[in-house]
Short mmCIF file of C-alpha atoms in Angstrom, two decimals:
data_model
loop_
_atom_site.label_atom_id
_atom_site.label_comp_id
_atom_site.label_asym_id
_atom_site.label_seq_id
_atom_site.Cartn_x
_atom_site.Cartn_y
_atom_site.Cartn_z
CA UNK E 1 0.00 0.00 0.00
CA UNK E 2 1.26 3.39 -0.93
CA UNK E 3 0.70 6.30 1.38
CA UNK E 4 1.17 9.68 -0.22
CA UNK E 5 2.78 12.54 1.63
CA UNK E 6 -0.52 14.42 1.98
CA UNK E 7 -2.29 11.42 3.47
CA UNK E 8 0.54 10.90 5.91
CA UNK E 9 0.30 14.54 7.03
CA UNK E 10 -3.48 14.22 7.39
CA UNK E 11 -3.12 11.15 9.57
CA UNK E 12 -0.45 12.75 11.68
CA UNK E 13 -2.64 15.84 12.04
CA UNK E 14 -5.46 13.68 13.38
CA UNK E 15 -3.09 12.07 15.88
CA UNK E 16 -1.82 15.50 16.86
CA UNK E 17 -5.39 16.73 17.35
CA UNK E 18 -6.06 13.81 19.66
CA UNK E 19 -2.88 14.50 21.60
CA UNK E 20 -3.73 18.19 21.88
CA UNK E 21 -6.90 17.33 23.75
CA UNK E 22 -4.84 15.80 26.57
CA UNK E 23 -4.77 19.44 27.65
CA UNK E 24 -8.31 18.83 28.89
CA UNK E 25 -6.95 16.99 31.94
CA UNK E 26 -5.64 20.15 33.58
CA UNK E 27 -8.81 22.24 33.55
CA UNK E 28 -10.82 19.19 34.60
CA UNK E 29 -8.72 18.68 37.71
CA UNK E 30 -8.58 22.42 38.39
CA UNK E 31 -12.31 22.93 38.07
CA UNK E 32 -12.96 19.94 40.28
CA UNK E 33 -10.69 21.34 42.98
CA UNK E 34 -12.37 24.75 42.70
CA UNK E 35 -15.84 23.20 42.95
CA UNK E 36 -14.78 21.10 45.94
CA UNK E 37 -13.44 24.10 47.80
CA UNK E 38 -16.54 26.08 46.94
CA UNK E 39 -18.69 23.26 48.31
CA UNK E 40 -16.76 23.23 51.58
CA UNK E 41 -16.96 27.03 51.75
CA UNK E 42 -20.73 26.90 51.37
CA UNK E 43 -20.84 24.18 54.04
CA UNK E 44 -18.94 26.41 56.45
CA UNK E 45 -20.87 29.58 55.62
CA UNK E 46 -24.21 28.86 53.91
CA UNK E 47 -25.12 32.56 53.94
CA UNK E 48 -22.45 33.38 51.35
CA UNK E 49 -23.74 30.84 48.86
CA UNK E 50 -24.38 33.24 45.97
CA UNK E 51 -21.04 35.03 46.36
CA UNK E 52 -19.17 31.73 46.53
CA UNK E 53 -21.00 30.39 43.49
CA UNK E 54 -20.28 33.41 41.30
CA UNK E 55 -16.63 33.49 42.34
CA UNK E 56 -16.32 29.78 41.64
CA UNK E 57 -17.89 30.08 38.21
CA UNK E 58 -15.61 32.99 37.29
CA UNK E 59 -12.50 31.15 38.45
CA UNK E 60 -13.52 27.97 36.69
CA UNK E 61 -14.16 29.80 33.44
CA UNK E 62 -10.72 31.38 33.59
CA UNK E 63 -9.10 28.04 34.44
CA UNK E 64 -10.87 26.51 31.47
CA UNK E 65 -8.94 28.69 29.05
CA UNK E 66 -5.90 26.43 28.79
CA UNK E 67 -8.09 23.48 27.90
CA UNK E 68 -9.80 25.57 25.27
CA UNK E 69 -6.46 26.43 23.73
CA UNK E 70 -5.87 22.70 23.34
CA UNK E 71 -9.28 22.40 21.69
CA UNK E 72 -8.44 25.24 19.32
CA UNK E 73 -5.16 23.60 18.33
CA UNK E 74 -7.03 20.38 17.63
CA UNK E 75 -9.64 22.24 15.57
CA UNK E 76 -6.97 24.01 13.55
CA UNK E 77 -5.15 20.75 12.89
CA UNK E 78 -8.31 18.99 11.81
CA UNK E 79 -10.12 21.61 9.76
CA UNK E 80 -7.70 24.32 8.69
CA UNK E 81 -4.85 21.86 8.01
CA UNK E 82 -1.99 24.34 8.30
CA UNK E 83 0.60 21.66 7.61
CA UNK E 84 -0.75 20.77 4.18
CA UNK E 85 0.05 24.07 2.52
CA UNK F 1 -34.97 19.32 6.10
CA UNK F 2 -33.65 22.83 5.66
CA UNK F 3 -30.68 23.09 3.42
CA UNK F 4 -29.93 26.73 3.95
CA UNK F 5 -26.37 27.37 5.12
CA UNK F 6 -27.58 29.42 8.11
CA UNK F 7 -29.20 26.47 9.80
CA UNK F 8 -27.43 23.82 11.79
CA UNK F 9 -28.69 20.52 10.50
CA UNK F 10 -28.02 17.65 8.16
CA UNK F 11 -24.42 16.56 7.82
CA UNK F 12 -21.64 17.22 10.26
CA UNK F 13 -21.27 20.78 9.30
CA UNK F 14 -20.40 23.66 11.53
CA UNK F 15 -18.10 25.74 9.39
CA UNK F 16 -18.89 29.30 8.41
CA UNK F 17 -20.21 29.44 4.88
CA UNK F 18 -20.32 32.22 2.36
CA UNK F 19 -23.81 32.97 1.12
CA UNK F 20 -22.94 35.39 -1.64
CA UNK F 21 -20.05 37.64 -2.54
CA UNK F 22 -19.79 41.07 -4.05
CA UNK F 23 -17.08 43.37 -5.23
CA UNK F 24 -16.13 46.20 -2.93
CA UNK F 25 -13.54 48.49 -4.52
CA UNK F 26 -11.82 45.59 -6.20
CA UNK F 27 -11.91 43.27 -3.19
CA UNK F 28 -14.11 40.24 -3.01
CA UNK F 29 -16.25 40.52 0.11
CA UNK F 30 -18.27 37.55 1.29
CA UNK F 31 -21.52 37.78 3.16
CA UNK F 32 -21.35 34.76 5.43
CA UNK F 33 -23.51 32.84 7.86
CA UNK F 34 -22.15 35.01 10.64
CA UNK F 35 -23.43 38.21 9.06
CA UNK F 36 -26.92 36.84 8.61
CA UNK F 37 -27.10 35.42 12.13
CA UNK F 38 -25.71 38.63 13.63
CA UNK F 39 -28.34 40.60 11.75
CA UNK F 40 -31.09 38.32 13.04
CA UNK F 41 -29.81 38.70 16.59
CA UNK F 42 -29.60 42.47 16.17
CA UNK F 43 -33.10 42.59 14.76
CA UNK F 44 -34.44 40.68 17.76
CA UNK F 45 -32.61 43.01 20.13
CA UNK F 46 -33.90 46.10 18.35
CA UNK F 47 -37.49 44.84 18.45
CA UNK F 48 -37.09 43.99 22.12
CA UNK F 49 -35.63 47.44 22.81
CA UNK F 50 -38.46 49.20 20.99
CA UNK F 51 -41.10 47.27 22.90
CA UNK F 52 -39.29 47.82 26.20
CA UNK F 53 -39.02 51.53 25.48
CA UNK F 54 -42.72 51.76 24.76
CA UNK F 55 -43.65 49.73 27.82
CA UNK F 56 -41.49 51.87 30.10
CA UNK F 57 -42.81 55.14 28.66
CA UNK F 58 -46.41 54.05 28.97
CA UNK F 59 -45.93 52.65 32.45
CA UNK F 60 -48.46 53.87 34.97
CA UNK F 61 -46.97 54.24 38.45
CA UNK F 62 -50.36 53.83 40.10
CA UNK F 63 -50.92 50.24 39.08
CA UNK F 64 -48.92 47.03 39.07
CA UNK F 65 -46.64 46.57 36.01
CA UNK F 66 -47.63 44.08 33.35
CA UNK F 67 -45.79 40.87 32.49
CA UNK F 68 -43.47 42.34 29.88
CA UNK F 69 -42.56 45.36 31.99
CA UNK F 70 -41.90 43.04 34.91
CA UNK F 71 -39.46 41.01 32.82
CA UNK F 72 -37.68 44.15 31.67
CA UNK F 73 -37.41 45.42 35.23
CA UNK F 74 -36.08 42.06 36.40
CA UNK F 75 -33.41 42.13 33.70
CA UNK F 76 -32.34 45.69 34.46
CA UNK F 77 -32.29 44.99 38.18
CA UNK F 78 -30.12 41.92 37.67
CA UNK F 79 -27.65 43.68 35.38
CA UNK F 80 -27.57 46.76 37.60
CA UNK F 81 -26.76 44.56 40.56
CA UNK F 82 -23.85 42.91 38.74
CA UNK F 83 -22.38 46.18 37.49
CA UNK F 84 -22.81 47.90 40.85
CA UNK F 85 -21.22 45.06 42.79
CA UNK F 86 -18.07 45.11 40.65
CA UNK F 87 -17.58 48.73 39.65
CA UNK F 88 -19.02 50.59 42.62
CA UNK F 89 -19.25 54.31 41.98
CA UNK F 90 -18.12 54.04 38.36
CA UNK F 91 -21.08 51.82 37.55
CA UNK F 92 -23.24 54.53 35.99
CA UNK F 93 -20.65 55.32 33.31
CA UNK F 94 -20.23 51.75 32.10
CA UNK F 95 -23.65 50.28 32.75
CA UNK F 96 -24.87 50.98 29.22
CA UNK F 97 -21.91 49.32 27.56
CA UNK F 98 -22.07 46.29 29.83
CA UNK F 99 -25.84 45.96 29.26
CA UNK F 100 -25.36 46.03 25.51
CA UNK F 101 -22.51 43.55 25.65
CA UNK F 102 -24.44 41.25 27.94
CA UNK F 103 -27.60 41.20 25.86
CA UNK F 104 -25.78 40.77 22.57
CA UNK F 105 -23.48 37.98 23.73
CA UNK F 106 -26.25 36.18 25.56
CA UNK F 107 -28.66 36.27 22.66
CA UNK F 108 -25.87 35.26 20.28
CA UNK F 109 -24.89 32.33 22.47
CA UNK F 110 -28.40 31.01 22.83
CA UNK F 111 -29.25 31.56 19.17
CA UNK F 112 -28.25 27.91 18.71
CA UNK F 113 -31.66 27.19 20.25
CA UNK F 114 -33.28 28.98 17.34
CA UNK F 115 -31.36 26.85 14.87
CA UNK F 116 -28.87 29.52 13.93
CA UNK F 117 -25.13 29.14 13.94
CA UNK F 118 -24.15 31.30 16.93
CA UNK F 119 -22.41 34.47 15.70
CA UNK F 120 -20.03 34.30 18.67
CA UNK F 121 -18.66 31.03 17.26
CA UNK F 122 -16.79 33.19 14.77
CA UNK F 123 -13.50 34.69 15.88
CA UNK F 124 -14.27 37.73 13.75
CA UNK F 125 -17.11 38.59 16.13
CA UNK F 126 -15.47 37.98 19.48
CA UNK F 127 -12.10 39.54 18.68
CA UNK F 128 -13.54 43.04 18.06
CA UNK F 129 -15.31 42.81 21.41
CA UNK F 130 -11.99 41.95 23.03
CA UNK F 131 -10.40 44.88 21.23
CA UNK F 132 -13.15 47.24 22.46
CA UNK F 133 -12.47 46.06 26.00
CA UNK F 134 -8.75 46.59 25.46
CA UNK F 135 -9.44 50.10 24.20
CA UNK F 136 -11.59 50.84 27.25
CA UNK F 137 -8.88 49.53 29.58
CA UNK F 138 -6.11 51.52 27.92
CA UNK F 139 -8.18 54.70 27.67
CA UNK F 140 -9.20 54.56 31.31
CA UNK F 141 -5.64 53.77 32.38
CA UNK F 142 -4.32 56.87 30.65
CA UNK F 143 -7.24 58.97 31.81
CA UNK F 144 -7.18 58.09 35.49
CA UNK F 145 -3.58 57.10 36.20
CA UNK F 146 -1.96 59.65 33.87
CA UNK F 147 1.13 58.78 31.82
CA UNK F 148 3.38 58.60 34.85
CA UNK F 149 1.10 56.07 36.51
CA UNK F 150 1.00 53.92 33.37
CA UNK F 151 4.78 53.90 33.11
CA UNK F 152 5.05 53.12 36.80
CA UNK F 153 2.64 50.24 36.32
CA UNK F 154 4.63 48.92 33.37
CA UNK F 155 7.90 48.64 35.30
CA UNK F 156 6.08 47.32 38.33
CA UNK F 157 8.56 45.27 40.27
CA UNK F 158 11.55 46.36 38.26
CA UNK F 159 12.47 48.13 35.00
CA UNK F 160 13.30 44.89 33.16
CA UNK F 161 9.76 43.61 33.66
CA UNK F 162 8.47 45.95 30.91
CA UNK F 163 8.27 43.31 28.13
CA UNK F 164 6.53 40.83 30.39
CA UNK F 165 4.02 43.44 31.55
CA UNK F 166 3.42 44.50 27.94
CA UNK F 167 2.76 40.90 26.91
CA UNK F 168 0.42 40.59 29.88
CA UNK F 169 -1.47 43.69 28.75
CA UNK F 170 -1.81 42.55 25.16
CA UNK F 171 -2.82 39.03 26.18
CA UNK F 172 -6.00 40.39 27.79
CA UNK F 173 -8.11 40.93 24.64
CA UNK F 174 -6.79 37.77 23.01
CA UNK F 175 -7.53 35.48 25.93
CA UNK F 176 -10.86 37.21 26.56
CA UNK F 177 -12.07 36.73 23.00
CA UNK F 178 -10.56 33.26 22.56
CA UNK F 179 -12.30 32.02 25.69
CA UNK F 180 -15.73 33.07 24.47
CA UNK F 181 -15.05 31.90 20.92
CA UNK F 182 -13.73 28.48 21.87
CA UNK F 183 -16.51 27.81 24.35
CA UNK F 184 -19.27 28.61 21.90
CA UNK F 185 -17.46 26.82 19.08
CA UNK F 186 -17.09 23.66 21.17
CA UNK F 187 -20.82 23.71 21.86
CA UNK F 188 -21.57 24.22 18.17
CA UNK F 189 -19.25 21.39 17.17
CA UNK F 190 -20.77 19.03 19.71
CA UNK F 191 -24.28 19.85 18.53
CA UNK F 192 -23.28 19.44 14.88
CA UNK F 193 -21.65 16.07 15.63
CA UNK F 194 -24.73 14.97 17.49
CA UNK F 195 -27.10 16.04 14.75
CA UNK F 196 -24.90 14.68 11.99
CA UNK F 197 -23.80 11.37 13.44
CA UNK F 198 -26.77 10.26 15.54
CA UNK F 199 -29.78 11.28 13.47
CA UNK F 200 -31.94 8.56 15.03
CA UNK F 201 -31.81 10.25 18.45
CA UNK F 202 -32.69 13.60 16.99
CA UNK F 203 -36.07 12.31 15.97
CA UNK F 204 -37.13 11.29 19.47
CA UNK F 205 -36.25 14.55 21.17
CA UNK F 206 -33.09 13.57 23.03
CA UNK F 207 -30.96 16.61 22.04
CA UNK F 208 -32.94 18.95 24.28
CA UNK F 209 -30.71 18.40 27.30
CA UNK F 210 -27.61 18.89 25.16
CA UNK F 211 -29.11 22.16 23.94
CA UNK F 212 -29.78 23.19 27.52
CA UNK F 213 -26.21 22.47 28.54
CA UNK F 214 -24.29 23.72 25.51
CA UNK F 215 -26.48 26.64 24.51
CA UNK F 216 -28.21 27.88 27.64
CA UNK F 217 -25.90 26.96 30.50
CA UNK F 218 -22.56 27.36 28.79
CA UNK F 219 -23.74 30.45 26.92
CA UNK F 220 -25.00 32.14 30.07
CA UNK F 221 -21.82 31.33 31.99
CA UNK F 222 -19.58 32.64 29.22
CA UNK F 223 -21.64 35.82 28.89
CA UNK F 224 -21.37 36.38 32.62
CA UNK F 225 -17.63 35.71 32.57
CA UNK F 226 -16.98 38.04 29.62
CA UNK F 227 -18.88 40.91 31.22
CA UNK F 228 -17.40 40.22 34.65
CA UNK F 229 -13.83 40.20 33.35
CA UNK F 230 -14.42 43.34 31.28
CA UNK F 231 -15.72 45.13 34.35
CA UNK F 232 -12.90 43.85 36.53
CA UNK F 233 -10.21 44.93 34.10
CA UNK F 234 -11.77 48.35 33.56
CA UNK F 235 -12.20 49.05 37.26
CA UNK F 236 -8.62 47.86 37.79
CA UNK F 237 -7.52 50.38 35.18
CA UNK F 238 -9.48 53.17 36.85
CA UNK F 239 -7.82 52.35 40.13
CA UNK F 240 -8.87 53.22 43.66
CA UNK F 241 -8.24 56.97 43.51
#
């Protein structure tokens, strides 16, 4: 079987896209830690529930950014195919 | 089913598509899905604003407000509360901008519910919003901290930190816009994959919870985060005084 150069690059791009999504581990762990601490904070001080929730959501959304960069790299590799040009 | 490029359906298909092109001073300019969806969102907002304006003007203080007026008041109260809690005494100056941003981003994000491709899933829409925020930050920095304060802030711990501080400043609009863009895009891609690859589930109404998560929940959170970060950065730039 002959594999042309373009096909090889496409396959490698798909593998690279899969590898890029390993970046999702970090935000997952980080968001889980943030949610856990927020839960314990609400347990200690139930009156501050709304403040704790909004702070937690803001922090989680910022922590998510690195994972989204991984997603963007995967998207670029799969659909824009920068390596093929 | 619909085969119009604005709608999200059929094959796995979530890319931006050109609808028609025209010549503008020798350049080929494409009108794309994003333009059409943005126009629809704007139209909805304008109609809502007109009705809200009429309802507020006609409001009679002697009797209880009607349903629509109640909803408008709820919305304004909620947004006022957010802006006031973050910006304090500067709230009045920025409330209008934040309201506009909030309504536009929120309606754009949830326009996936209406079958549109969300306009915020296009980097060309979110990046200008990031740039506007950057302009606001820089303008307010120069206005309230004066040039000496800006220079002092640039070489914060030490003079050689200038490049790092500059990179930090310029990363703000990029990370702000990329966060919104990537979140909405991931939702759009997931919905397109679901619709394209599992058509049997679509017929029995399963995708509703996915819509609720990816469009409503994620969209609302990202709207909140974008507005919150904009307000935080701007009030940081204004400083304590």
